[in-house]
Amino acid sequence: MPPDALLSPTPHMRGVDQMYFFALDLTQTTIDGLLFGSTYALVAIGFTLIWGLLRILNLAHGVTVMVGMFAGMLSASILGLPFYVGILIAMSSGAFIGFLIDRICYRPLRNAHELVPMIATLGFWILIEEVFIKIYSHFWFRDYVPFANPFDGIGIDIGEIRLRTDYLVTLAVAALLVVALYFLIYRTRLGLAMRMIAEDHDIGNLMGVPVGKVLTIAFLLSAAYGGAAGYLLGMTANLAGPYAGSQAVVKGLFSMILGGAGSIPGAIVGGLTLGVLELQSSFLFSFAYRDAIVMLALFIVLIVRPQGLAGKRMADRI
Amino acid sequence: MSKRQKAEFQAIKAFGLAGALAVTLSSAATSPARAFQDEGTIILCSIEPLSGIGTSFGQPNYLGKVIAVDEINAEGGIEVDGKKMKIKLISEDDQAKPDQGVPLFRKCAESDNALVITGTQYSRVTESMWGLLQKKLDDPKDGGLQVPSMSFLSMKAGVTGVSEWAFRNAGDEPAQHELAIKLMEERYGPFKNYSGAVEANEGHSVAAWKAAYTPALDRRNIKATEYVEWYETDRDFSVQIRKLKRANTDFFILSSHLQANVGAMLEAQRQGFKPKTIISHIGSDAAEMVELGKQSTEGIVFPTAIHMAFPAPKVKWLADEYKKRTKETYMPQFVGLGYEGIMIVKEAIVKAGIKNRPETLAADRRKVRDQLAAIRDYKSFAGMTLNMNANRDIVRPVYLVKITGGDFKLYWTPEKGFLF
């Protein structure tokens, strides 16, 4: 295929060319969607961990994404630290926020109705975001700040399909974190304790599991994953903005419900599916209907499989 | 209750009390400012996005106003009823959210008793705020607010049609884009494929496409080869850019703001999509375009009302003052529009012959409103002559800016044509 042919305007293409480009773009869009969706999956895992253990929606999870993004931006763009150090800093910053969420929104309210801590996380989210926006606007005179992306402009070409390196790195980090989480849950005593608590807190208590400590660790872990997602979202977009948390909450919750609430495989499937759905609906139909199509897909899934794409019908906690 | 639970309960109680105290203090801080008028102060309100989405537009615009107010007050203020009165500028942050802007507008009008409300920037917010105003003057059936309001930025075509109390100093956008397209065609044409990208959740961008760009293409009997949309919060633009590239776009209309422009143009760079010409609107006039977009935004052309490279000495002074106060290196046009807007309001106040007393507020507002509607041959600090048209839009000349060498360069002026 001569290079110029790749630039042929759609209306003037011959039928064969049109088919060829359609198939090419369909494949490229699917791959981009899967790769981009891995960040959604990471956000969804954070929601899933807390939902699986406590049956509360931690609406403050978006704050961990935002803080992770800015910690990453500071480490990458201002301090010039390498990628892997930046990710660790972002995760640690996220974990610190997770600790605060546990101490402020959950622990003091753990005996209250389950809606109460959820509302507390909502309040925490709004409070922190508003305060952060004020501080941000004081220091930065603009909507976004640059986030150094060491992989920008680099890609792997497979024929005419291009894989963005930063998207591949995102997928790799997400996969590594998922494997680590699986190891922790299914191969360690802590994981055993988590699984026990997920079934019943009282039984866990009777069996001598320090429920409070395990839940704190779960908050730290969930928030660290949020911090990692924040770093990756900022890096792939080349910028950091104070509203990243709000956007992440919507995408993360959607991914969790689509994949199956409380299921880690579900969070992964949900995140990747959302990535593909968003891009393919723009490609195949129109951007104007993107969100409507995605919502329609969610309704259909919930009607056909109320437990989500990868969730189990009963007791599908961690 | 265990000791620990008691401690936690105490902590929550303290937190609640602190919250209640904060609410009380903030209420006190926003209590009516009526007293200022008796103390010899003219109250103007300023509403714009000072934080969050829109900071890039709101902050510079606000600073332009502050610089103007500081200058007027340093000269002793405005002479009203034989007495010099200083301007008190009350600032509010709408965060580019209509639901935040509407109550702020009401507060400015009813609690602060502002003589004039300036703002806001995002058309969607301005339009919502102006919805509170009386639609037609002297309509006894319409109990809407009667306070003159002037936006120095909202670009949505026809936005002042909401009320006869609404004014704008932002320029005639359809005329701006018609001129930009015409000049680019003359210089770089002919073009084969015109395509557009629109920020679908932003009223100004949608309106610019429908009311300015599409009619301009219609006049040329051109149908857009490709049309794509995105949101200001989107972070992946791969599908849209691929479509534009497949359409062999050589004239690209970027009806979108910097929040999405940067990501989209970076994606264009990744995919090797480089049309011969890219034109955009006022939403591209922000330092982020070059700082975040770097090479990818090179060559974008957009219209401007005031540029820091204008030869008028006062423009240079304003740019220096802005840079000194912000440590920024580039002064976007919103600074000049903010500064100029306050000076226009000042002239209207002087000519209106107001009393500036609580009991004359309604009459004073009406007098200032009528003076704003009657602006003719106003000499701007930037050197041009301005006139208010029948739609309450200030008519002003158009200039073009081009992003070149990582900077915003004045590219075309009515007097000299293309500068490079």
PDB file of C-alpha atoms in Angstrom, chain B residues 35-210:
ATOM      1  CA  ALA B  35     -22.924  50.356  53.498  1.00  0.00           C
ATOM      2  CA  PHE B  36     -20.166  50.856  50.928  1.00  0.00           C
ATOM      3  CA  GLN B  37     -22.348  53.049  48.771  1.00  0.00           C
ATOM      4  CA  ASP B  38     -22.906  55.459  51.653  1.00  0.00           C
ATOM      5  CA  GLU B  39     -19.198  55.398  52.385  1.00  0.00           C
ATOM      6  CA  GLY B  40     -18.385  56.785  48.979  1.00  0.00           C
ATOM      7  CA  THR B  41     -17.646  53.622  47.050  1.00  0.00           C
ATOM      8  CA  ILE B  42     -19.011  52.547  43.707  1.00  0.00           C
ATOM      9  CA  ILE B  43     -19.643  48.829  43.800  1.00  0.00           C
ATOM     10  CA  LEU B  44     -18.933  46.727  40.748  1.00  0.00           C
ATOM     11  CA  CYS B  45     -19.200  42.964  40.754  1.00  0.00           C
ATOM     12  CA  SER B  46     -16.876  40.679  38.857  1.00  0.00           C
ATOM     13  CA  ILE B  47     -17.869  37.076  38.197  1.00  0.00           C
ATOM     14  CA  GLU B  48     -15.567  34.687  36.357  1.00  0.00           C
ATOM     15  CA  PRO B  49     -14.018  31.240  36.696  1.00  0.00           C
ATOM     16  CA  LEU B  50     -11.097  31.813  39.042  1.00  0.00           C
ATOM     17  CA  SER B  51     -10.539  28.150  39.800  1.00  0.00           C
ATOM     18  CA  GLY B  52     -11.114  24.845  38.044  1.00  0.00           C
ATOM     19  CA  ILE B  53     -12.059  24.580  34.375  1.00  0.00           C
ATOM     20  CA  GLY B  54     -11.830  28.042  32.860  1.00  0.00           C
ATOM     21  CA  THR B  55      -9.087  29.398  35.130  1.00  0.00           C
ATOM     22  CA  SER B  56      -7.005  30.169  32.053  1.00  0.00           C
ATOM     23  CA  PHE B  57      -9.654  32.597  30.853  1.00  0.00           C
ATOM     24  CA  GLY B  58     -11.097  33.855  34.120  1.00  0.00           C
ATOM     25  CA  GLN B  59      -7.939  34.714  36.024  1.00  0.00           C
ATOM     26  CA  PRO B  60      -6.396  36.887  33.281  1.00  0.00           C
ATOM     27  CA  ASN B  61      -9.723  38.621  32.685  1.00  0.00           C
ATOM     28  CA  TYR B  62     -10.107  39.329  36.381  1.00  0.00           C
ATOM     29  CA  LEU B  63      -6.558  40.633  36.649  1.00  0.00           C
ATOM     30  CA  GLY B  64      -7.198  42.980  33.738  1.00  0.00           C
ATOM     31  CA  LYS B  65     -10.164  44.365  35.679  1.00  0.00           C
ATOM     32  CA  VAL B  66      -8.147  44.655  38.885  1.00  0.00           C
ATOM     33  CA  ILE B  67      -5.386  46.558  37.113  1.00  0.00           C
ATOM     34  CA  ALA B  68      -7.985  48.967  35.702  1.00  0.00           C
ATOM     35  CA  VAL B  69      -9.653  49.462  39.090  1.00  0.00           C
ATOM     36  CA  ASP B  70      -6.287  50.025  40.778  1.00  0.00           C
ATOM     37  CA  GLU B  71      -5.424  52.640  38.171  1.00  0.00           C
ATOM     38  CA  ILE B  72      -8.772  54.448  38.519  1.00  0.00           C
ATOM     39  CA  ASN B  73      -8.577  54.400  42.317  1.00  0.00           C
ATOM     40  CA  ALA B  74      -4.956  55.584  42.278  1.00  0.00           C
ATOM     41  CA  GLU B  75      -6.198  58.644  40.414  1.00  0.00           C
ATOM     42  CA  GLY B  76      -8.745  59.279  43.144  1.00  0.00           C
ATOM     43  CA  GLY B  77     -11.675  57.360  41.686  1.00  0.00           C
ATOM     44  CA  ILE B  78     -14.658  58.470  39.611  1.00  0.00           C
ATOM     45  CA  GLU B  79     -16.347  61.832  40.092  1.00  0.00           C
ATOM     46  CA  VAL B  80     -19.948  61.241  41.120  1.00  0.00           C
ATOM     47  CA  ASP B  81     -22.318  63.994  42.153  1.00  0.00           C
ATOM     48  CA  GLY B  82     -19.409  66.385  42.709  1.00  0.00           C
ATOM     49  CA  LYS B  83     -17.425  63.940  44.817  1.00  0.00           C
ATOM     50  CA  LYS B  84     -14.606  61.491  43.937  1.00  0.00           C
ATOM     51  CA  MET B  85     -15.602  57.917  44.670  1.00  0.00           C
ATOM     52  CA  LYS B  86     -13.414  54.849  44.524  1.00  0.00           C
ATOM     53  CA  ILE B  87     -14.431  51.606  42.875  1.00  0.00           C
ATOM     54  CA  LYS B  88     -14.949  48.566  45.046  1.00  0.00           C
ATOM     55  CA  LEU B  89     -14.643  45.447  42.911  1.00  0.00           C
ATOM     56  CA  ILE B  90     -16.357  42.441  44.477  1.00  0.00           C
ATOM     57  CA  SER B  91     -14.965  39.244  42.989  1.00  0.00           C
ATOM     58  CA  GLU B  92     -16.833  35.947  42.722  1.00  0.00           C
ATOM     59  CA  ASP B  93     -15.675  32.588  41.355  1.00  0.00           C
ATOM     60  CA  ASP B  94     -18.264  30.703  39.275  1.00  0.00           C
ATOM     61  CA  GLN B  95     -15.863  27.861  38.391  1.00  0.00           C
ATOM     62  CA  ALA B  96     -17.453  27.913  34.907  1.00  0.00           C
ATOM     63  CA  LYS B  97     -20.531  26.233  36.402  1.00  0.00           C
ATOM     64  CA  PRO B  98     -23.981  27.664  35.596  1.00  0.00           C
ATOM     65  CA  ASP B  99     -25.414  26.415  38.899  1.00  0.00           C
ATOM     66  CA  GLN B 100     -22.725  28.338  40.740  1.00  0.00           C
ATOM     67  CA  GLY B 101     -22.903  31.448  38.565  1.00  0.00           C
ATOM     68  CA  VAL B 102     -26.651  32.015  38.844  1.00  0.00           C
ATOM     69  CA  PRO B 103     -26.789  32.461  42.657  1.00  0.00           C
ATOM     70  CA  LEU B 104     -23.629  34.586  42.520  1.00  0.00           C
ATOM     71  CA  PHE B 105     -25.251  36.855  39.976  1.00  0.00           C
ATOM     72  CA  ARG B 106     -28.306  37.192  42.194  1.00  0.00           C
ATOM     73  CA  LYS B 107     -26.068  37.928  45.191  1.00  0.00           C
ATOM     74  CA  CYS B 108     -24.229  40.651  43.284  1.00  0.00           C
ATOM     75  CA  ALA B 109     -27.494  42.250  42.222  1.00  0.00           C
ATOM     76  CA  GLU B 110     -29.556  41.891  45.394  1.00  0.00           C
ATOM     77  CA  SER B 111     -27.154  41.628  48.340  1.00  0.00           C
ATOM     78  CA  ASP B 112     -24.081  43.493  47.149  1.00  0.00           C
ATOM     79  CA  ASN B 113     -26.201  46.068  45.311  1.00  0.00           C
ATOM     80  CA  ALA B 114     -23.641  46.292  42.552  1.00  0.00           C
ATOM     81  CA  LEU B 115     -24.110  49.144  40.117  1.00  0.00           C
ATOM     82  CA  VAL B 116     -22.828  46.960  37.260  1.00  0.00           C
ATOM     83  CA  ILE B 117     -22.058  43.239  37.128  1.00  0.00           C
ATOM     84  CA  THR B 118     -19.161  42.284  34.887  1.00  0.00           C
ATOM     85  CA  GLY B 119     -18.807  38.744  33.648  1.00  0.00           C
ATOM     86  CA  THR B 120     -18.743  35.989  33.144  1.00  0.00           C
ATOM     87  CA  GLN B 121     -16.529  34.164  30.670  1.00  0.00           C
ATOM     88  CA  TYR B 122     -18.093  30.868  29.675  1.00  0.00           C
ATOM     89  CA  SER B 123     -21.136  31.468  27.480  1.00  0.00           C
ATOM     90  CA  ARG B 124     -23.078  28.656  29.120  1.00  0.00           C
ATOM     91  CA  VAL B 125     -22.723  30.407  32.493  1.00  0.00           C
ATOM     92  CA  THR B 126     -23.304  33.913  31.149  1.00  0.00           C
ATOM     93  CA  GLU B 127     -26.455  32.823  29.378  1.00  0.00           C
ATOM     94  CA  SER B 128     -27.777  31.182  32.567  1.00  0.00           C
ATOM     95  CA  MET B 129     -26.953  34.226  34.698  1.00  0.00           C
ATOM     96  CA  TRP B 130     -28.501  36.653  32.249  1.00  0.00           C
ATOM     97  CA  GLY B 131     -31.642  34.526  32.357  1.00  0.00           C
ATOM     98  CA  LEU B 132     -32.318  36.275  35.689  1.00  0.00           C
ATOM     99  CA  LEU B 133     -32.444  39.688  34.004  1.00  0.00           C
ATOM    100  CA  GLN B 134     -35.519  41.504  32.808  1.00  0.00           C
ATOM    101  CA  LYS B 135     -35.823  40.538  29.169  1.00  0.00           C
ATOM    102  CA  LYS B 136     -37.331  43.724  27.749  1.00  0.00           C
ATOM    103  CA  LEU B 137     -36.829  47.143  29.253  1.00  0.00           C
ATOM    104  CA  ASP B 138     -39.789  48.684  31.076  1.00  0.00           C
ATOM    105  CA  ASP B 139     -41.849  45.508  30.850  1.00  0.00           C
ATOM    106  CA  PRO B 140     -44.095  45.725  33.946  1.00  0.00           C
ATOM    107  CA  LYS B 141     -44.968  42.034  33.715  1.00  0.00           C
ATOM    108  CA  ASP B 142     -41.329  40.991  33.871  1.00  0.00           C
ATOM    109  CA  GLY B 143     -39.959  40.971  37.406  1.00  0.00           C
ATOM    110  CA  GLY B 144     -36.438  40.050  36.302  1.00  0.00           C
ATOM    111  CA  LEU B 145     -33.369  41.752  37.725  1.00  0.00           C
ATOM    112  CA  GLN B 146     -32.675  45.238  36.403  1.00  0.00           C
ATOM    113  CA  VAL B 147     -28.935  45.653  36.582  1.00  0.00           C
ATOM    114  CA  PRO B 148     -26.574  46.289  33.672  1.00  0.00           C
ATOM    115  CA  SER B 149     -24.245  43.378  33.050  1.00  0.00           C
ATOM    116  CA  MET B 150     -21.351  43.241  30.645  1.00  0.00           C
ATOM    117  CA  SER B 151     -19.368  40.185  29.675  1.00  0.00           C
ATOM    118  CA  PHE B 152     -15.871  40.781  28.372  1.00  0.00           C
ATOM    119  CA  LEU B 153     -15.502  37.365  26.868  1.00  0.00           C
ATOM    120  CA  SER B 154     -18.571  35.163  26.283  1.00  0.00           C
ATOM    121  CA  MET B 155     -18.302  34.428  22.594  1.00  0.00           C
ATOM    122  CA  LYS B 156     -21.499  32.555  21.821  1.00  0.00           C
ATOM    123  CA  ALA B 157     -23.178  34.344  18.940  1.00  0.00           C
ATOM    124  CA  GLY B 158     -26.347  36.166  19.975  1.00  0.00           C
ATOM    125  CA  VAL B 159     -25.850  35.661  23.702  1.00  0.00           C
ATOM    126  CA  THR B 160     -26.855  39.257  24.525  1.00  0.00           C
ATOM    127  CA  GLY B 161     -30.296  38.567  23.058  1.00  0.00           C
ATOM    128  CA  VAL B 162     -31.245  37.143  26.458  1.00  0.00           C
ATOM    129  CA  SER B 163     -31.903  40.608  27.913  1.00  0.00           C
ATOM    130  CA  GLU B 164     -31.743  44.292  27.090  1.00  0.00           C
ATOM    131  CA  TRP B 165     -29.670  44.719  30.251  1.00  0.00           C
ATOM    132  CA  ALA B 166     -26.942  42.474  28.796  1.00  0.00           C
ATOM    133  CA  PHE B 167     -23.851  43.800  26.981  1.00  0.00           C
ATOM    134  CA  ARG B 168     -20.751  42.249  25.580  1.00  0.00           C
ATOM    135  CA  ASN B 169     -17.300  43.321  24.617  1.00  0.00           C
ATOM    136  CA  ALA B 170     -15.950  40.258  22.882  1.00  0.00           C
ATOM    137  CA  GLY B 171     -16.324  40.897  19.173  1.00  0.00           C
ATOM    138  CA  ASP B 172     -18.487  39.600  16.373  1.00  0.00           C
ATOM    139  CA  GLU B 173     -17.472  35.979  16.117  1.00  0.00           C
ATOM    140  CA  PRO B 174     -19.076  35.072  12.751  1.00  0.00           C
ATOM    141  CA  ALA B 175     -17.307  38.060  11.187  1.00  0.00           C
ATOM    142  CA  GLN B 176     -14.025  37.075  12.836  1.00  0.00           C
ATOM    143  CA  HIS B 177     -14.105  33.546  11.438  1.00  0.00           C
ATOM    144  CA  GLU B 178     -15.293  34.597   8.005  1.00  0.00           C
ATOM    145  CA  LEU B 179     -12.296  36.888   7.838  1.00  0.00           C
ATOM    146  CA  ALA B 180      -9.916  34.211   9.124  1.00  0.00           C
ATOM    147  CA  ILE B 181     -11.112  31.668   6.556  1.00  0.00           C
ATOM    148  CA  LYS B 182     -10.973  34.213   3.729  1.00  0.00           C
ATOM    149  CA  LEU B 183      -7.447  35.323   4.587  1.00  0.00           C
ATOM    150  CA  MET B 184      -6.150  31.778   4.924  1.00  0.00           C
ATOM    151  CA  GLU B 185      -7.724  30.820   1.601  1.00  0.00           C
ATOM    152  CA  GLU B 186      -6.108  33.788  -0.092  1.00  0.00           C
ATOM    153  CA  ARG B 187      -2.736  32.973   1.368  1.00  0.00           C
ATOM    154  CA  TYR B 188      -2.603  29.185   1.324  1.00  0.00           C
ATOM    155  CA  GLY B 189      -5.537  28.064  -0.860  1.00  0.00           C
ATOM    156  CA  PRO B 190      -7.074  26.496  -2.700  1.00  0.00           C
ATOM    157  CA  PHE B 191      -8.074  23.805  -0.237  1.00  0.00           C
ATOM    158  CA  LYS B 192      -9.732  20.522  -1.091  1.00  0.00           C
ATOM    159  CA  ASN B 193     -11.052  19.225   2.188  1.00  0.00           C
ATOM    160  CA  TYR B 194     -12.432  21.369   4.997  1.00  0.00           C
ATOM    161  CA  SER B 195     -13.052  19.495   8.246  1.00  0.00           C
ATOM    162  CA  GLY B 196     -14.131  20.543  11.711  1.00  0.00           C
ATOM    163  CA  ALA B 197     -13.764  19.416  15.297  1.00  0.00           C
ATOM    164  CA  VAL B 198     -16.168  20.686  17.931  1.00  0.00           C
ATOM    165  CA  GLU B 199     -16.078  20.564  21.704  1.00  0.00           C
ATOM    166  CA  ALA B 200     -19.575  19.177  22.011  1.00  0.00           C
ATOM    167  CA  ASN B 201     -20.192  20.016  25.678  1.00  0.00           C
ATOM    168  CA  GLU B 202     -19.156  23.643  25.382  1.00  0.00           C
ATOM    169  CA  GLY B 203     -21.838  26.107  24.282  1.00  0.00           C
ATOM    170  CA  HIS B 204     -19.438  28.531  22.682  1.00  0.00           C
ATOM    171  CA  SER B 205     -17.704  25.905  20.551  1.00  0.00           C
ATOM    172  CA  VAL B 206     -20.987  24.425  19.345  1.00  0.00           C
ATOM    173  CA  ALA B 207     -22.404  27.892  18.638  1.00  0.00           C
ATOM    174  CA  ALA B 208     -19.230  28.930  16.814  1.00  0.00           C
ATOM    175  CA  TRP B 209     -19.536  25.895  14.558  1.00  0.00           C
ATOM    176  CA  LYS B 210     -23.228  26.434  13.876  1.00  0.00           C
TER     177      LYS B 210
END
